Amino acid sequence: MNDRRLTPANGRVAHVSLKRRVKAERFVAGEPARVAVALADLLARPGGPRDRQVLMGERVNVLDRDGGFAFVQAEKDGYCGYLAEGALAGDRAATHWVAAPATHLYREPSLKTPEVAYLTMGARLTIVAEHPRFLETADGFFAPRPHLRELGDWAADPAAVAESLLGTPYLWGGNSRSGIDCSGLVQAALLACGRPCPGDSDLQEAGVGTALAEGTPLCRGDLLFWKGHVAMAVAPERIVHANGFQMAVGYEDLSEAIARIAGQGEGPVTSRRRV
């Protein structure tokens, strides 16, 4: 059975690569576009619940537009869903990414001018000019130079990236400093280090890194999975995760987390993986 999250087809339209594999009224190659707003919900259906979120500058392939919504597939992880059409603009190659937990865009290259947008880690920008303390975007806005890195200049430690988001409120399907969930945190940490990562914990458990044998001591950056949940080790007996218990990104002793989660009826650790 096709996983709808990763299958660029909705019955009305499908990607050309799926001919003879799925039924659809039309098969299309799609149209590249970019996210033009700071943050947008990727929905399971038009006007429906949020599956994940996409960030400014991320690229998507638009397969269909109807009723004010676009059916898209995200380039970063292949996730499919619906975006409000107004969140999209023409495709443009990014040059830089937001490497700080969050930043602002300004109208002028001055921290005393009003901000025009709040951007989260991982957002992408096209920089066209440099100023002493700011970088100028193709849209004529300005971002603080210390908060940006060139694409390819990635972070080195996924656990440090995850720790930089400590205190971020928990949000189901969230992918930003404003709100994030367990798999969103892991994805943000790995993408910031230039490592591919799916969007949901079950997909991460199936495809990220290599499985660790039972009893293998954990190393910093290893992933632990429960049914429907993922955490990252920061030390052999300590994890960081976005969780509904703290309703935030926080630390927890591993043994306490295992006991608490089991006590809630959510089962044991199902696997441990090394990225």
mmCIF file of C-alpha atoms in Angstrom:
data_model
loop_
_atom_site.group_PDB
_atom_site.id
_atom_site.type_symbol
_atom_site.label_atom_id
_atom_site.label_comp_id
_atom_site.label_asym_id
_atom_site.label_seq_id
_atom_site.Cartn_x
_atom_site.Cartn_y
_atom_site.Cartn_z
ATOM 1 C CA MET A 1 0.000 0.000 0.000
ATOM 2 C CA ASN A 2 1.267 3.458 -0.878
ATOM 3 C CA ASP A 3 1.990 5.793 2.033
ATOM 4 C CA ARG A 4 -0.007 8.950 1.264
ATOM 5 C CA ARG A 5 2.626 11.052 3.049
ATOM 6 C CA LEU A 6 5.259 10.096 0.485
ATOM 7 C CA THR A 7 3.109 9.395 -2.572
ATOM 8 C CA PRO A 8 2.655 12.402 -4.884
ATOM 9 C CA ALA A 9 -0.875 11.444 -5.885
ATOM 10 C CA ASN A 10 -4.346 12.363 -4.677
ATOM 11 C CA GLY A 11 -6.683 10.667 -7.176
ATOM 12 C CA ARG A 12 -7.187 13.881 -9.093
ATOM 13 C CA VAL A 13 -3.530 14.167 -10.109
ATOM 14 C CA ALA A 14 -0.329 12.158 -9.755
ATOM 15 C CA HIS A 15 3.318 12.586 -10.591
ATOM 16 C CA VAL A 16 4.376 11.136 -13.940
ATOM 17 C CA SER A 17 6.668 8.661 -12.170
ATOM 18 C CA LEU A 18 3.553 6.895 -10.866
ATOM 19 C CA LYS A 19 2.001 5.985 -14.205
ATOM 20 C CA ARG A 20 0.692 2.409 -14.173
ATOM 21 C CA ARG A 21 1.132 2.368 -10.379
ATOM 22 C CA VAL A 22 -1.765 4.547 -9.195
ATOM 23 C CA LYS A 23 -5.057 5.796 -10.610
ATOM 24 C CA ALA A 24 -5.388 9.497 -11.386
ATOM 25 C CA GLU A 25 -7.204 11.778 -13.818
ATOM 26 C CA ARG A 26 -3.924 13.403 -14.847
ATOM 27 C CA PHE A 27 -0.216 12.656 -14.604
ATOM 28 C CA VAL A 28 2.061 15.697 -14.399
ATOM 29 C CA ALA A 29 5.698 16.543 -13.849
ATOM 30 C CA GLY A 30 4.778 19.352 -11.507
ATOM 31 C CA GLU A 31 5.981 22.923 -11.179
ATOM 32 C CA PRO A 32 8.812 23.932 -8.824
ATOM 33 C CA ALA A 33 7.994 26.649 -6.311
ATOM 34 C CA ARG A 34 9.269 27.965 -2.995
ATOM 35 C CA VAL A 35 7.667 28.780 0.318
ATOM 36 C CA ALA A 36 7.345 32.570 0.436
ATOM 37 C CA VAL A 37 6.038 32.987 3.995
ATOM 38 C CA ALA A 38 7.895 32.483 7.258
ATOM 39 C CA LEU A 39 6.039 29.273 8.118
ATOM 40 C CA ALA A 40 3.181 27.322 6.532
ATOM 41 C CA ASP A 41 1.172 24.276 7.583
ATOM 42 C CA LEU A 42 1.340 21.270 5.282
ATOM 43 C CA LEU A 43 -2.147 19.803 5.490
ATOM 44 C CA ALA A 44 -3.459 16.264 5.075
ATOM 45 C CA ARG A 45 -6.285 17.625 2.879
ATOM 46 C CA PRO A 46 -7.496 21.088 1.814
ATOM 47 C CA GLY A 47 -8.505 22.888 4.996
ATOM 48 C CA GLY A 48 -7.732 19.753 6.992
ATOM 49 C CA PRO A 49 -5.394 18.926 9.884
ATOM 50 C CA ARG A 50 -1.704 19.770 9.887
ATOM 51 C CA ASP A 51 0.699 16.960 9.081
ATOM 52 C CA ARG A 52 3.920 18.976 9.145
ATOM 53 C CA GLN A 53 5.187 22.503 8.446
ATOM 54 C CA VAL A 54 7.411 24.024 5.774
ATOM 55 C CA LEU A 55 9.697 27.018 6.170
ATOM 56 C CA MET A 56 10.512 30.114 4.165
ATOM 57 C CA GLY A 57 12.646 29.355 1.130
ATOM 58 C CA GLU A 58 12.075 25.596 1.125
ATOM 59 C CA ARG A 59 11.315 24.180 -2.307
ATOM 60 C CA VAL A 60 8.276 22.150 -3.238
ATOM 61 C CA ASN A 61 6.956 20.554 -6.401
ATOM 62 C CA VAL A 62 3.417 21.781 -7.119
ATOM 63 C CA LEU A 63 1.325 19.028 -8.684
ATOM 64 C CA ASP A 64 -2.110 20.652 -8.571
ATOM 65 C CA ARG A 65 -3.887 23.890 -7.650
ATOM 66 C CA ASP A 66 -7.558 23.944 -6.786
ATOM 67 C CA GLY A 67 -9.817 26.006 -4.552
ATOM 68 C CA GLY A 68 -7.022 28.111 -3.104
ATOM 69 C CA PHE A 69 -4.840 25.134 -2.156
ATOM 70 C CA ALA A 70 -1.813 23.591 -3.843
ATOM 71 C CA PHE A 71 -1.050 19.880 -3.666
ATOM 72 C CA VAL A 72 2.728 19.658 -3.255
ATOM 73 C CA GLN A 73 5.655 17.417 -2.479
ATOM 74 C CA ALA A 74 8.363 18.937 -0.282
ATOM 75 C CA GLU A 75 11.899 18.682 -1.611
ATOM 76 C CA LYS A 76 13.532 18.301 1.818
ATOM 77 C CA ASP A 77 11.866 15.002 2.748
ATOM 78 C CA GLY A 78 9.370 14.013 0.035
ATOM 79 C CA TYR A 79 6.370 14.742 2.274
ATOM 80 C CA CYS A 80 3.146 15.373 0.328
ATOM 81 C CA GLY A 81 0.200 17.510 1.312
ATOM 82 C CA TYR A 82 -1.675 20.728 0.784
ATOM 83 C CA LEU A 83 -0.495 24.311 1.215
ATOM 84 C CA ALA A 84 -2.491 27.501 0.951
ATOM 85 C CA GLU A 85 -1.643 28.863 -2.506
ATOM 86 C CA GLY A 86 -0.761 32.234 -1.013
ATOM 87 C CA ALA A 87 2.166 30.651 0.815
ATOM 88 C CA LEU A 88 3.954 29.944 -2.480
ATOM 89 C CA ALA A 89 5.973 31.969 -4.956
ATOM 90 C CA GLY A 90 8.105 31.258 -8.001
ATOM 91 C CA ASP A 91 11.099 28.997 -7.640
ATOM 92 C CA ARG A 92 14.401 30.605 -6.692
ATOM 93 C CA ALA A 93 17.630 29.006 -5.558
ATOM 94 C CA ALA A 94 18.562 29.751 -1.969
ATOM 95 C CA THR A 95 22.122 30.594 -0.956
ATOM 96 C CA HIS A 96 21.945 30.668 2.860
ATOM 97 C CA TRP A 97 20.094 29.015 5.732
ATOM 98 C CA VAL A 98 19.101 30.251 9.177
ATOM 99 C CA ALA A 99 21.549 28.549 11.541
ATOM 100 C CA ALA A 100 20.356 30.229 14.750
ATOM 101 C CA PRO A 101 17.291 28.908 16.577
ATOM 102 C CA ALA A 102 15.393 31.904 15.175
ATOM 103 C CA THR A 103 15.980 35.292 13.610
ATOM 104 C CA HIS A 104 14.160 38.308 12.191
ATOM 105 C CA LEU A 105 14.022 39.957 8.801
ATOM 106 C CA TYR A 106 14.215 43.754 8.794
ATOM 107 C CA ARG A 107 13.301 46.460 6.293
ATOM 108 C CA GLU A 108 16.668 48.155 6.705
ATOM 109 C CA PRO A 109 20.145 46.950 7.718
ATOM 110 C CA SER A 110 19.615 48.197 11.254
ATOM 111 C CA LEU A 111 18.487 46.376 14.398
ATOM 112 C CA LYS A 112 16.509 49.488 15.403
ATOM 113 C CA THR A 113 14.100 49.222 12.463
ATOM 114 C CA PRO A 114 10.845 47.220 12.703
ATOM 115 C CA GLU A 115 11.059 43.534 11.924
ATOM 116 C CA VAL A 116 8.957 42.182 9.061
ATOM 117 C CA ALA A 117 9.182 38.429 9.715
ATOM 118 C CA TYR A 118 10.203 35.901 12.353
ATOM 119 C CA LEU A 119 12.191 33.041 10.815
ATOM 120 C CA THR A 120 13.084 29.727 12.359
ATOM 121 C CA MET A 121 16.156 27.544 12.088
ATOM 122 C CA GLY A 122 16.339 25.902 8.678
ATOM 123 C CA ALA A 123 14.596 28.667 6.735
ATOM 124 C CA ARG A 124 16.391 29.462 3.496
ATOM 125 C CA LEU A 125 17.184 32.807 1.942
ATOM 126 C CA THR A 126 18.641 34.087 -1.313
ATOM 127 C CA ILE A 127 21.320 36.635 -0.437
ATOM 128 C CA VAL A 128 22.221 39.242 -3.052
ATOM 129 C CA ALA A 129 24.355 41.750 -1.116
ATOM 130 C CA GLU A 130 26.435 41.988 2.040
ATOM 131 C CA HIS A 131 26.466 44.785 4.620
ATOM 132 C CA PRO A 132 28.647 45.098 7.721
ATOM 133 C CA ARG A 133 26.169 43.453 10.119
ATOM 134 C CA PHE A 134 23.398 42.263 7.787
ATOM 135 C CA LEU A 135 22.898 40.283 4.603
ATOM 136 C CA GLU A 136 20.382 41.518 2.031
ATOM 137 C CA THR A 137 17.848 39.130 0.525
ATOM 138 C CA ALA A 138 16.505 39.031 -3.019
ATOM 139 C CA ASP A 139 13.236 40.414 -1.655
ATOM 140 C CA GLY A 140 14.958 43.524 -0.303
ATOM 141 C CA PHE A 141 14.946 42.562 3.375
ATOM 142 C CA PHE A 142 17.868 42.219 5.767
ATOM 143 C CA ALA A 143 18.898 39.347 8.053
ATOM 144 C CA PRO A 144 21.531 39.473 10.811
ATOM 145 C CA ARG A 145 24.819 38.163 9.445
ATOM 146 C CA PRO A 146 25.662 36.053 12.557
ATOM 147 C CA HIS A 147 22.414 34.075 12.199
ATOM 148 C CA LEU A 148 23.063 32.838 8.650
ATOM 149 C CA ARG A 149 25.361 30.320 7.024
ATOM 150 C CA GLU A 150 25.910 29.485 3.388
ATOM 151 C CA LEU A 151 24.264 26.302 2.165
ATOM 152 C CA GLY A 152 26.829 23.566 2.606
ATOM 153 C CA ASP A 153 28.292 25.174 5.715
ATOM 154 C CA TRP A 154 26.472 22.816 8.036
ATOM 155 C CA ALA A 155 26.534 22.309 11.786
ATOM 156 C CA ALA A 156 28.639 19.432 13.082
ATOM 157 C CA ASP A 157 26.734 18.089 16.101
ATOM 158 C CA PRO A 158 23.036 17.170 15.752
ATOM 159 C CA ALA A 159 22.649 16.948 19.519
ATOM 160 C CA ALA A 160 23.958 20.498 19.946
ATOM 161 C CA VAL A 161 21.427 21.686 17.376
ATOM 162 C CA ALA A 162 18.617 19.941 19.255
ATOM 163 C CA GLU A 163 19.857 21.434 22.534
ATOM 164 C CA SER A 164 19.767 24.912 21.004
ATOM 165 C CA LEU A 165 15.975 24.495 20.778
ATOM 166 C CA LEU A 166 15.500 23.724 24.480
ATOM 167 C CA GLY A 167 12.341 25.342 25.800
ATOM 168 C CA THR A 168 10.607 25.439 22.426
ATOM 169 C CA PRO A 169 6.924 24.677 23.105
ATOM 170 C CA TYR A 170 5.571 21.335 21.978
ATOM 171 C CA LEU A 171 3.337 21.484 18.907
ATOM 172 C CA TRP A 172 1.933 18.441 17.106
ATOM 173 C CA GLY A 173 3.280 18.518 13.551
ATOM 174 C CA GLY A 174 5.447 21.536 14.348
ATOM 175 C CA ASN A 175 8.741 22.267 12.633
ATOM 176 C CA SER A 176 9.732 25.636 14.058
ATOM 177 C CA ARG A 177 11.111 27.540 17.033
ATOM 178 C CA SER A 178 7.540 28.648 17.664
ATOM 179 C CA GLY A 179 6.442 25.037 18.196
ATOM 180 C CA ILE A 180 7.919 21.635 17.399
ATOM 181 C CA ASP A 181 7.236 17.943 17.957
ATOM 182 C CA CYS A 182 9.545 14.996 18.520
ATOM 183 C CA SER A 183 10.197 14.130 14.896
ATOM 184 C CA GLY A 184 10.361 17.791 13.910
ATOM 185 C CA LEU A 185 13.178 18.293 16.412
ATOM 186 C CA VAL A 186 15.148 15.316 15.114
ATOM 187 C CA GLN A 187 14.631 16.401 11.513
ATOM 188 C CA ALA A 188 15.712 19.975 12.257
ATOM 189 C CA ALA A 189 18.843 18.722 14.004
ATOM 190 C CA LEU A 190 19.864 16.381 11.186
ATOM 191 C CA LEU A 191 19.032 18.745 8.328
ATOM 192 C CA ALA A 192 21.089 21.457 10.031
ATOM 193 C CA CYS A 193 24.023 19.054 9.812
ATOM 194 C CA GLY A 194 23.407 18.374 6.126
ATOM 195 C CA ARG A 195 21.970 14.914 6.753
ATOM 196 C CA PRO A 196 18.714 13.806 5.101
ATOM 197 C CA CYS A 197 15.864 12.958 7.426
ATOM 198 C CA PRO A 198 12.175 12.082 6.958
ATOM 199 C CA GLY A 199 9.476 14.080 8.694
ATOM 200 C CA ASP A 200 7.738 11.555 10.975
ATOM 201 C CA SER A 201 9.156 9.270 13.660
ATOM 202 C CA ASP A 202 8.042 5.993 12.047
ATOM 203 C CA LEU A 203 9.758 7.011 8.809
ATOM 204 C CA GLN A 204 12.866 8.030 10.741
ATOM 205 C CA GLU A 205 12.951 4.693 12.535
ATOM 206 C CA ALA A 206 12.705 2.873 9.220
ATOM 207 C CA GLY A 207 15.299 4.870 7.327
ATOM 208 C CA VAL A 208 17.723 6.938 9.428
ATOM 209 C CA GLY A 209 21.097 5.544 10.405
ATOM 210 C CA THR A 210 21.809 1.973 11.417
ATOM 211 C CA ALA A 211 20.216 -0.152 14.129
ATOM 212 C CA LEU A 212 22.129 -0.670 17.376
ATOM 213 C CA ALA A 213 22.296 -4.068 18.999
ATOM 214 C CA GLU A 214 20.562 -4.391 22.356
ATOM 215 C CA GLY A 215 22.922 -3.328 25.137
ATOM 216 C CA THR A 216 25.146 -1.140 22.957
ATOM 217 C CA PRO A 217 26.100 1.962 24.988
ATOM 218 C CA LEU A 218 24.508 5.089 23.577
ATOM 219 C CA CYS A 219 26.600 7.829 22.031
ATOM 220 C CA ARG A 220 25.726 11.489 21.688
ATOM 221 C CA GLY A 221 23.388 11.902 18.710
ATOM 222 C CA ASP A 222 21.971 8.369 18.775
ATOM 223 C CA LEU A 223 18.213 8.100 18.301
ATOM 224 C CA LEU A 224 15.770 6.177 20.503
ATOM 225 C CA PHE A 225 12.341 5.222 19.248
ATOM 226 C CA TRP A 226 9.080 4.329 20.912
ATOM 227 C CA LYS A 227 5.832 3.743 19.045
ATOM 228 C CA GLY A 228 4.996 7.253 17.847
ATOM 229 C CA HIS A 229 7.932 8.968 19.557
ATOM 230 C CA VAL A 230 11.646 9.693 19.058
ATOM 231 C CA ALA A 231 14.344 11.203 21.258
ATOM 232 C CA MET A 232 18.049 11.989 20.816
ATOM 233 C CA ALA A 233 20.803 11.004 23.216
ATOM 234 C CA VAL A 234 23.042 13.797 24.523
ATOM 235 C CA ALA A 235 24.922 11.412 26.831
ATOM 236 C CA PRO A 236 24.709 7.646 27.510
ATOM 237 C CA GLU A 237 21.905 8.109 30.071
ATOM 238 C CA ARG A 238 20.366 11.439 29.059
ATOM 239 C CA ILE A 239 18.101 12.453 26.187
ATOM 240 C CA VAL A 240 16.665 15.603 24.684
ATOM 241 C CA HIS A 241 13.235 15.456 23.084
ATOM 242 C CA ALA A 242 10.115 17.434 22.282
ATOM 243 C CA ASN A 243 7.486 15.808 24.434
ATOM 244 C CA GLY A 244 3.948 16.227 25.662
ATOM 245 C CA PHE A 245 4.962 15.532 29.288
ATOM 246 C CA GLN A 246 6.955 18.758 29.553
ATOM 247 C CA MET A 247 5.038 20.343 26.640
ATOM 248 C CA ALA A 248 8.406 21.566 25.407
ATOM 249 C CA VAL A 249 11.827 20.503 24.214
ATOM 250 C CA GLY A 250 13.597 19.338 27.339
ATOM 251 C CA TYR A 251 16.139 17.009 28.877
ATOM 252 C CA GLU A 252 15.172 13.808 30.642
ATOM 253 C CA ASP A 253 17.127 11.004 32.258
ATOM 254 C CA LEU A 254 16.813 7.994 29.977
ATOM 255 C CA SER A 255 15.755 5.501 32.627
ATOM 256 C CA GLU A 256 13.098 7.905 33.923
ATOM 257 C CA ALA A 257 11.773 8.510 30.417
ATOM 258 C CA ILE A 258 11.600 4.772 29.681
ATOM 259 C CA ALA A 259 9.707 4.115 32.917
ATOM 260 C CA ARG A 260 7.376 7.085 32.481
ATOM 261 C CA ILE A 261 6.478 6.257 28.890
ATOM 262 C CA ALA A 262 5.880 2.598 29.739
ATOM 263 C CA GLY A 263 3.788 3.660 32.721
ATOM 264 C CA GLN A 264 1.608 5.742 30.408
ATOM 265 C CA GLY A 265 0.837 2.570 28.454
ATOM 266 C CA GLU A 266 2.854 3.642 25.424
ATOM 267 C CA GLY A 267 5.215 0.695 25.424
ATOM 268 C CA PRO A 268 8.974 0.100 25.508
ATOM 269 C CA VAL A 269 11.784 1.461 23.369
ATOM 270 C CA THR A 270 11.328 -0.196 19.984
ATOM 271 C CA SER A 271 14.759 0.542 18.529
ATOM 272 C CA ARG A 272 17.942 2.546 18.890
ATOM 273 C CA ARG A 273 19.740 3.881 15.860
ATOM 274 C CA ARG A 274 23.075 5.548 15.201
ATOM 275 C CA VAL A 275 23.016 8.333 12.633
#
